[in-house]
Amino acid sequence: AITYKGHGVWIVDGAEALVRWEHEEYGLLYPKDFIGLAEHTGLILPLTDFVFRSAMEQARVWFAAGIYVELALNLSARFLGDLEFPDRLLALVRENGLDPSMITLELTETAAMQDPQIAMDILARLRVKNMNLCLDDFGVGYSSLTHLYRMPFSEVKLDNAFINDMRTSDDAKQLVEGLIHLVHKLKMRTCAEGVEDKTMLTLLERMGCDKIQGHYV
């Protein structure tokens, strides 16, 4: 991800850990091909542990080389019922010599809503430990504005469907700009997914978007 620093300057300061499976028979598989199965079978727990550990070990190597970037990790709904998870995660962060403030956990609204009361407890514990929370894929599914101020998110990621629609729709542009303004009013950062070219980057810059992800960077 890159973050806007003002005066037309964007800085690469973040990386998202995304899992891939190099399958012997089917070749390279993307998350949509196996995450659902992992969730259904319970294998999402060891898979998430593998991703978290691998990503933090890589971040430790980067930090030792003087490359300081935020590390974004996708969090399964399975962990939002585990009250001991925040302590285990903090121990893993410290084990790798990382600063908790450099960790951003991304989760979808659907995941957070499976058991809102327990989810709120766990998310609050993570925020108290100084880790960042990002509401992923905002604007799709059953998004509710009340969740933006009731849950302790520090960042909102705008779904790439909105970003793609801005190419041909003025209404989409107005909506994205309005969402950015709303999120800022709630003292959170915005991140736009799916930015593919400089034109879209420039447009989001004018709208005041804080961060972007996409093939352009």
PDB file of C-alpha atoms in Angstrom:
ATOM      1  CA  ALA A   1       0.000   0.000   0.000  1.00  0.00           C
ATOM      2  CA  ILE A   2       1.035   3.595  -0.433  1.00  0.00           C
ATOM      3  CA  THR A   3       0.068   6.533   1.789  1.00  0.00           C
ATOM      4  CA  TYR A   4      -0.463  10.128   0.713  1.00  0.00           C
ATOM      5  CA  LYS A   5       1.934  12.556   2.415  1.00  0.00           C
ATOM      6  CA  GLY A   6       0.706  15.728   0.718  1.00  0.00           C
ATOM      7  CA  HIS A   7       1.917  17.886  -2.194  1.00  0.00           C
ATOM      8  CA  GLY A   8       1.533  15.010  -4.675  1.00  0.00           C
ATOM      9  CA  VAL A   9       3.850  12.678  -2.723  1.00  0.00           C
ATOM     10  CA  TRP A  10       2.888   9.049  -2.067  1.00  0.00           C
ATOM     11  CA  ILE A  11       5.104   6.771   0.048  1.00  0.00           C
ATOM     12  CA  VAL A  12       5.212   2.964   0.011  1.00  0.00           C
ATOM     13  CA  ASP A  13       4.749   2.166   3.693  1.00  0.00           C
ATOM     14  CA  GLY A  14       2.662  -0.984   3.898  1.00  0.00           C
ATOM     15  CA  ALA A  15       2.356  -4.563   2.685  1.00  0.00           C
ATOM     16  CA  GLU A  16      -0.551  -6.995   2.889  1.00  0.00           C
ATOM     17  CA  ALA A  17       0.168 -10.681   3.466  1.00  0.00           C
ATOM     18  CA  LEU A  18      -1.848 -12.703   0.931  1.00  0.00           C
ATOM     19  CA  VAL A  19      -1.721 -16.492   0.884  1.00  0.00           C
ATOM     20  CA  ARG A  20      -1.303 -18.576  -2.281  1.00  0.00           C
ATOM     21  CA  TRP A  21      -1.212 -22.354  -2.742  1.00  0.00           C
ATOM     22  CA  GLU A  22       1.199 -23.864  -5.266  1.00  0.00           C
ATOM     23  CA  HIS A  23      -0.751 -27.078  -5.873  1.00  0.00           C
ATOM     24  CA  GLU A  24       1.028 -30.044  -7.444  1.00  0.00           C
ATOM     25  CA  GLU A  25      -1.915 -30.870  -9.731  1.00  0.00           C
ATOM     26  CA  TYR A  26      -3.839 -27.605 -10.203  1.00  0.00           C
ATOM     27  CA  GLY A  27      -0.995 -25.099 -10.200  1.00  0.00           C
ATOM     28  CA  LEU A  28      -1.215 -21.714  -8.478  1.00  0.00           C
ATOM     29  CA  LEU A  29      -4.448 -21.351  -6.481  1.00  0.00           C
ATOM     30  CA  TYR A  30      -5.778 -18.062  -5.114  1.00  0.00           C
ATOM     31  CA  PRO A  31      -7.664 -17.578  -1.817  1.00  0.00           C
ATOM     32  CA  LYS A  32     -11.093 -17.751  -3.476  1.00  0.00           C
ATOM     33  CA  ASP A  33     -10.228 -21.321  -4.494  1.00  0.00           C
ATOM     34  CA  PHE A  34      -9.503 -22.705  -1.016  1.00  0.00           C
ATOM     35  CA  ILE A  35     -10.246 -20.286   1.845  1.00  0.00           C
ATOM     36  CA  GLY A  36     -13.922 -21.308   1.906  1.00  0.00           C
ATOM     37  CA  LEU A  37     -12.903 -24.963   2.262  1.00  0.00           C
ATOM     38  CA  ALA A  38     -10.403 -24.074   4.971  1.00  0.00           C
ATOM     39  CA  GLU A  39     -13.125 -22.202   6.878  1.00  0.00           C
ATOM     40  CA  HIS A  40     -15.542 -25.125   6.539  1.00  0.00           C
ATOM     41  CA  THR A  41     -13.059 -27.747   7.754  1.00  0.00           C
ATOM     42  CA  GLY A  42     -11.448 -25.706  10.506  1.00  0.00           C
ATOM     43  CA  LEU A  43      -8.096 -25.657   8.718  1.00  0.00           C
ATOM     44  CA  ILE A  44      -8.352 -21.864   8.632  1.00  0.00           C
ATOM     45  CA  LEU A  45      -6.889 -21.827  12.158  1.00  0.00           C
ATOM     46  CA  PRO A  46      -3.510 -23.448  11.347  1.00  0.00           C
ATOM     47  CA  LEU A  47      -3.498 -21.699   7.951  1.00  0.00           C
ATOM     48  CA  THR A  48      -3.906 -18.284   9.592  1.00  0.00           C
ATOM     49  CA  ASP A  49      -1.215 -19.148  12.122  1.00  0.00           C
ATOM     50  CA  PHE A  50       1.139 -20.058   9.241  1.00  0.00           C
ATOM     51  CA  VAL A  51       0.412 -16.794   7.406  1.00  0.00           C
ATOM     52  CA  PHE A  52       0.828 -14.660  10.531  1.00  0.00           C
ATOM     53  CA  ARG A  53       4.110 -16.303  11.497  1.00  0.00           C
ATOM     54  CA  SER A  54       5.535 -16.208   7.968  1.00  0.00           C
ATOM     55  CA  ALA A  55       4.564 -12.558   7.473  1.00  0.00           C
ATOM     56  CA  MET A  56       6.042 -11.430  10.773  1.00  0.00           C
ATOM     57  CA  GLU A  57       9.268 -13.304  10.153  1.00  0.00           C
ATOM     58  CA  GLN A  58       9.529 -11.505   6.812  1.00  0.00           C
ATOM     59  CA  ALA A  59       8.754  -8.159   8.468  1.00  0.00           C
ATOM     60  CA  ARG A  60      11.531  -8.825  10.985  1.00  0.00           C
ATOM     61  CA  VAL A  61      13.961  -9.281   8.077  1.00  0.00           C
ATOM     62  CA  TRP A  62      12.747  -6.034   6.474  1.00  0.00           C
ATOM     63  CA  PHE A  63      13.012  -4.102   9.735  1.00  0.00           C
ATOM     64  CA  ALA A  64      16.555  -5.388  10.305  1.00  0.00           C
ATOM     65  CA  ALA A  65      17.418  -4.001   6.850  1.00  0.00           C
ATOM     66  CA  GLY A  66      15.933  -0.618   7.743  1.00  0.00           C
ATOM     67  CA  ILE A  67      12.711  -1.112   5.753  1.00  0.00           C
ATOM     68  CA  TYR A  68       9.810  -0.120   7.998  1.00  0.00           C
ATOM     69  CA  VAL A  69       6.362  -0.938   6.656  1.00  0.00           C
ATOM     70  CA  GLU A  70       2.963  -1.584   8.168  1.00  0.00           C
ATOM     71  CA  LEU A  71       1.944  -5.213   7.920  1.00  0.00           C
ATOM     72  CA  ALA A  72      -1.695  -6.001   7.055  1.00  0.00           C
ATOM     73  CA  LEU A  73      -3.066  -9.442   7.872  1.00  0.00           C
ATOM     74  CA  ASN A  74      -6.503 -10.872   7.116  1.00  0.00           C
ATOM     75  CA  LEU A  75      -8.346 -12.160  10.172  1.00  0.00           C
ATOM     76  CA  SER A  76     -10.867 -14.992   9.992  1.00  0.00           C
ATOM     77  CA  ALA A  77     -14.169 -14.804  11.869  1.00  0.00           C
ATOM     78  CA  ARG A  78     -13.080 -17.986  13.676  1.00  0.00           C
ATOM     79  CA  PHE A  79     -10.721 -15.889  15.822  1.00  0.00           C
ATOM     80  CA  LEU A  80     -13.431 -13.477  16.938  1.00  0.00           C
ATOM     81  CA  GLY A  81     -14.740 -16.020  19.422  1.00  0.00           C
ATOM     82  CA  ASP A  82     -11.354 -16.687  21.039  1.00  0.00           C
ATOM     83  CA  LEU A  83     -10.773 -14.350  23.995  1.00  0.00           C
ATOM     84  CA  GLU A  84      -7.160 -15.513  24.317  1.00  0.00           C
ATOM     85  CA  PHE A  85      -6.299 -14.617  20.728  1.00  0.00           C
ATOM     86  CA  PRO A  86      -5.222 -10.984  21.408  1.00  0.00           C
ATOM     87  CA  ASP A  87      -2.657 -12.104  24.000  1.00  0.00           C
ATOM     88  CA  ARG A  88      -1.289 -14.841  21.726  1.00  0.00           C
ATOM     89  CA  LEU A  89      -0.993 -12.422  18.834  1.00  0.00           C
ATOM     90  CA  LEU A  90       0.805  -9.810  20.940  1.00  0.00           C
ATOM     91  CA  ALA A  91       3.250 -12.499  22.079  1.00  0.00           C
ATOM     92  CA  LEU A  92       3.952 -13.399  18.432  1.00  0.00           C
ATOM     93  CA  VAL A  93       4.485  -9.725  17.552  1.00  0.00           C
ATOM     94  CA  ARG A  94       6.949  -9.288  20.404  1.00  0.00           C
ATOM     95  CA  GLU A  95       8.671 -12.585  19.604  1.00  0.00           C
ATOM     96  CA  ASN A  96       9.586 -11.102  16.230  1.00  0.00           C
ATOM     97  CA  GLY A  97      10.695  -7.776  17.675  1.00  0.00           C
ATOM     98  CA  LEU A  98       7.910  -5.817  15.975  1.00  0.00           C
ATOM     99  CA  ASP A  99       5.940  -2.815  17.176  1.00  0.00           C
ATOM    100  CA  PRO A 100       2.215  -3.638  17.598  1.00  0.00           C
ATOM    101  CA  SER A 101       1.332  -0.293  15.972  1.00  0.00           C
ATOM    102  CA  MET A 102       2.813  -1.611  12.703  1.00  0.00           C
ATOM    103  CA  ILE A 103       0.245  -4.453  12.594  1.00  0.00           C
ATOM    104  CA  THR A 104      -3.131  -3.976  10.896  1.00  0.00           C
ATOM    105  CA  LEU A 105      -5.735  -6.722  11.118  1.00  0.00           C
ATOM    106  CA  GLU A 106      -8.282  -6.717   8.303  1.00  0.00           C
ATOM    107  CA  LEU A 107     -11.696  -8.272   8.734  1.00  0.00           C
ATOM    108  CA  THR A 108     -14.980  -8.058   6.902  1.00  0.00           C
ATOM    109  CA  GLU A 109     -18.153  -6.715   8.437  1.00  0.00           C
ATOM    110  CA  THR A 110     -19.771 -10.138   8.012  1.00  0.00           C
ATOM    111  CA  ALA A 111     -17.062 -11.667  10.189  1.00  0.00           C
ATOM    112  CA  ALA A 112     -17.444  -9.017  12.877  1.00  0.00           C
ATOM    113  CA  MET A 113     -21.222  -9.478  13.019  1.00  0.00           C
ATOM    114  CA  GLN A 114     -21.343 -13.228  13.655  1.00  0.00           C
ATOM    115  CA  ASP A 115     -21.314 -12.573  17.422  1.00  0.00           C
ATOM    116  CA  PRO A 116     -21.106  -8.793  17.836  1.00  0.00           C
ATOM    117  CA  GLN A 117     -20.743  -8.765  21.627  1.00  0.00           C
ATOM    118  CA  ILE A 118     -17.766 -11.131  21.774  1.00  0.00           C
ATOM    119  CA  ALA A 119     -16.291  -9.606  18.601  1.00  0.00           C
ATOM    120  CA  MET A 120     -16.435  -6.154  20.205  1.00  0.00           C
ATOM    121  CA  ASP A 121     -14.603  -7.482  23.271  1.00  0.00           C
ATOM    122  CA  ILE A 122     -11.826  -9.059  21.210  1.00  0.00           C
ATOM    123  CA  LEU A 123     -11.457  -6.072  18.871  1.00  0.00           C
ATOM    124  CA  ALA A 124     -11.260  -3.706  21.849  1.00  0.00           C
ATOM    125  CA  ARG A 125      -8.505  -5.856  23.386  1.00  0.00           C
ATOM    126  CA  LEU A 126      -6.551  -5.707  20.131  1.00  0.00           C
ATOM    127  CA  ARG A 127      -6.888  -1.921  19.968  1.00  0.00           C
ATOM    128  CA  VAL A 128      -5.770  -1.572  23.607  1.00  0.00           C
ATOM    129  CA  LYS A 129      -2.649  -3.519  22.610  1.00  0.00           C
ATOM    130  CA  ASN A 130      -2.047  -0.775  20.012  1.00  0.00           C
ATOM    131  CA  MET A 131      -2.794  -2.855  16.917  1.00  0.00           C
ATOM    132  CA  ASN A 132      -4.790  -1.331  14.054  1.00  0.00           C
ATOM    133  CA  LEU A 133      -8.119  -2.689  12.816  1.00  0.00           C
ATOM    134  CA  CYS A 134      -9.332  -2.306   9.242  1.00  0.00           C
ATOM    135  CA  LEU A 135     -12.914  -2.868   8.081  1.00  0.00           C
ATOM    136  CA  ASP A 136     -12.332  -4.667   4.788  1.00  0.00           C
ATOM    137  CA  ASP A 137     -14.502  -4.596   1.644  1.00  0.00           C
ATOM    138  CA  PHE A 138     -16.684  -1.802   2.982  1.00  0.00           C
ATOM    139  CA  GLY A 139     -19.632  -0.969   0.763  1.00  0.00           C
ATOM    140  CA  VAL A 140     -20.565  -4.473  -0.352  1.00  0.00           C
ATOM    141  CA  GLY A 141     -22.837  -7.049   1.216  1.00  0.00           C
ATOM    142  CA  TYR A 142     -24.847  -5.810   4.173  1.00  0.00           C
ATOM    143  CA  SER A 143     -22.728  -2.845   5.214  1.00  0.00           C
ATOM    144  CA  SER A 144     -24.199  -0.873   8.095  1.00  0.00           C
ATOM    145  CA  LEU A 145     -23.019   2.621   8.951  1.00  0.00           C
ATOM    146  CA  THR A 146     -23.646   1.971  12.643  1.00  0.00           C
ATOM    147  CA  HIS A 147     -20.753  -0.484  12.711  1.00  0.00           C
ATOM    148  CA  LEU A 148     -18.377   2.290  11.711  1.00  0.00           C
ATOM    149  CA  TYR A 149     -18.788   4.098  15.005  1.00  0.00           C
ATOM    150  CA  ARG A 150     -19.728   1.216  17.308  1.00  0.00           C
ATOM    151  CA  MET A 151     -16.678  -0.928  16.608  1.00  0.00           C
ATOM    152  CA  PRO A 152     -13.093   0.241  17.234  1.00  0.00           C
ATOM    153  CA  PHE A 153     -11.832   0.325  13.659  1.00  0.00           C
ATOM    154  CA  SER A 154      -8.928   2.604  12.764  1.00  0.00           C
ATOM    155  CA  GLU A 155      -9.197   2.202   8.986  1.00  0.00           C
ATOM    156  CA  VAL A 156     -11.845   1.492   6.351  1.00  0.00           C
ATOM    157  CA  LYS A 157     -10.985  -0.166   3.053  1.00  0.00           C
ATOM    158  CA  LEU A 158     -13.260   0.781   0.155  1.00  0.00           C
ATOM    159  CA  ASP A 159     -14.119  -2.183  -2.028  1.00  0.00           C
ATOM    160  CA  ASN A 160     -12.569  -2.201  -5.502  1.00  0.00           C
ATOM    161  CA  ALA A 161     -16.042  -2.433  -7.075  1.00  0.00           C
ATOM    162  CA  PHE A 162     -16.520   1.241  -6.156  1.00  0.00           C
ATOM    163  CA  ILE A 163     -13.116   2.179  -7.504  1.00  0.00           C
ATOM    164  CA  ASN A 164     -13.720   0.393 -10.811  1.00  0.00           C
ATOM    165  CA  ASP A 165     -17.155   2.041 -11.198  1.00  0.00           C
ATOM    166  CA  MET A 166     -15.618   5.499 -10.852  1.00  0.00           C
ATOM    167  CA  ARG A 167     -14.188   5.088 -14.357  1.00  0.00           C
ATOM    168  CA  THR A 168     -17.649   5.339 -15.912  1.00  0.00           C
ATOM    169  CA  SER A 169     -19.988   6.645 -13.220  1.00  0.00           C
ATOM    170  CA  ASP A 170     -20.152  10.144 -11.742  1.00  0.00           C
ATOM    171  CA  ASP A 171     -22.481   8.772  -9.073  1.00  0.00           C
ATOM    172  CA  ALA A 172     -19.767   6.310  -8.003  1.00  0.00           C
ATOM    173  CA  LYS A 173     -17.291   9.195  -7.754  1.00  0.00           C
ATOM    174  CA  GLN A 174     -19.676  11.158  -5.556  1.00  0.00           C
ATOM    175  CA  LEU A 175     -20.267   8.120  -3.361  1.00  0.00           C
ATOM    176  CA  VAL A 176     -16.568   7.382  -2.878  1.00  0.00           C
ATOM    177  CA  GLU A 177     -15.804  11.017  -2.073  1.00  0.00           C
ATOM    178  CA  GLY A 178     -18.678  11.061   0.415  1.00  0.00           C
ATOM    179  CA  LEU A 179     -17.480   7.870   2.100  1.00  0.00           C
ATOM    180  CA  ILE A 180     -13.955   9.250   2.413  1.00  0.00           C
ATOM    181  CA  HIS A 181     -15.336  12.395   4.048  1.00  0.00           C
ATOM    182  CA  LEU A 182     -17.537  10.351   6.414  1.00  0.00           C
ATOM    183  CA  VAL A 183     -14.681   8.059   7.478  1.00  0.00           C
ATOM    184  CA  HIS A 184     -12.445  11.061   8.159  1.00  0.00           C
ATOM    185  CA  LYS A 185     -15.174  12.628  10.306  1.00  0.00           C
ATOM    186  CA  LEU A 186     -15.048   9.453  12.406  1.00  0.00           C
ATOM    187  CA  LYS A 187     -11.266   9.940  12.761  1.00  0.00           C
ATOM    188  CA  MET A 188     -10.318   6.882  10.704  1.00  0.00           C
ATOM    189  CA  ARG A 189      -8.147   6.400   7.624  1.00  0.00           C
ATOM    190  CA  THR A 190      -9.421   5.364   4.209  1.00  0.00           C
ATOM    191  CA  CYS A 191      -7.787   2.887   1.838  1.00  0.00           C
ATOM    192  CA  ALA A 192      -8.961   2.332  -1.740  1.00  0.00           C
ATOM    193  CA  GLU A 193      -8.521  -1.110  -3.296  1.00  0.00           C
ATOM    194  CA  GLY A 194      -7.987  -1.901  -6.962  1.00  0.00           C
ATOM    195  CA  VAL A 195      -6.177   1.226  -8.161  1.00  0.00           C
ATOM    196  CA  GLU A 196      -4.851   0.353 -11.601  1.00  0.00           C
ATOM    197  CA  ASP A 197      -3.532   3.601 -13.118  1.00  0.00           C
ATOM    198  CA  LYS A 198      -2.320   7.125 -12.422  1.00  0.00           C
ATOM    199  CA  THR A 199      -5.645   8.691 -13.418  1.00  0.00           C
ATOM    200  CA  MET A 200      -7.421   6.859 -10.606  1.00  0.00           C
ATOM    201  CA  LEU A 201      -4.597   7.648  -8.187  1.00  0.00           C
ATOM    202  CA  THR A 202      -4.850  11.361  -8.993  1.00  0.00           C
ATOM    203  CA  LEU A 203      -8.625  11.331  -8.559  1.00  0.00           C
ATOM    204  CA  LEU A 204      -8.384   9.635  -5.147  1.00  0.00           C
ATOM    205  CA  GLU A 205      -5.653  12.077  -4.164  1.00  0.00           C
ATOM    206  CA  ARG A 206      -7.994  14.991  -4.894  1.00  0.00           C
ATOM    207  CA  MET A 207     -10.704  13.285  -2.834  1.00  0.00           C
ATOM    208  CA  GLY A 208      -8.363  13.052   0.158  1.00  0.00           C
ATOM    209  CA  CYS A 209      -8.014   9.258   0.261  1.00  0.00           C
ATOM    210  CA  ASP A 210      -5.250   8.317   2.722  1.00  0.00           C
ATOM    211  CA  LYS A 211      -3.985   5.056   1.224  1.00  0.00           C
ATOM    212  CA  ILE A 212      -4.316   3.010  -1.931  1.00  0.00           C
ATOM    213  CA  GLN A 213      -3.624  -0.541  -3.044  1.00  0.00           C
ATOM    214  CA  GLY A 214      -3.609  -2.007  -6.518  1.00  0.00           C
ATOM    215  CA  HIS A 215      -1.536  -3.098  -9.480  1.00  0.00           C
ATOM    216  CA  TYR A 216      -0.500   0.504 -10.178  1.00  0.00           C
ATOM    217  CA  VAL A 217       1.912   0.286  -7.246  1.00  0.00           C
TER     218      VAL A 217
END
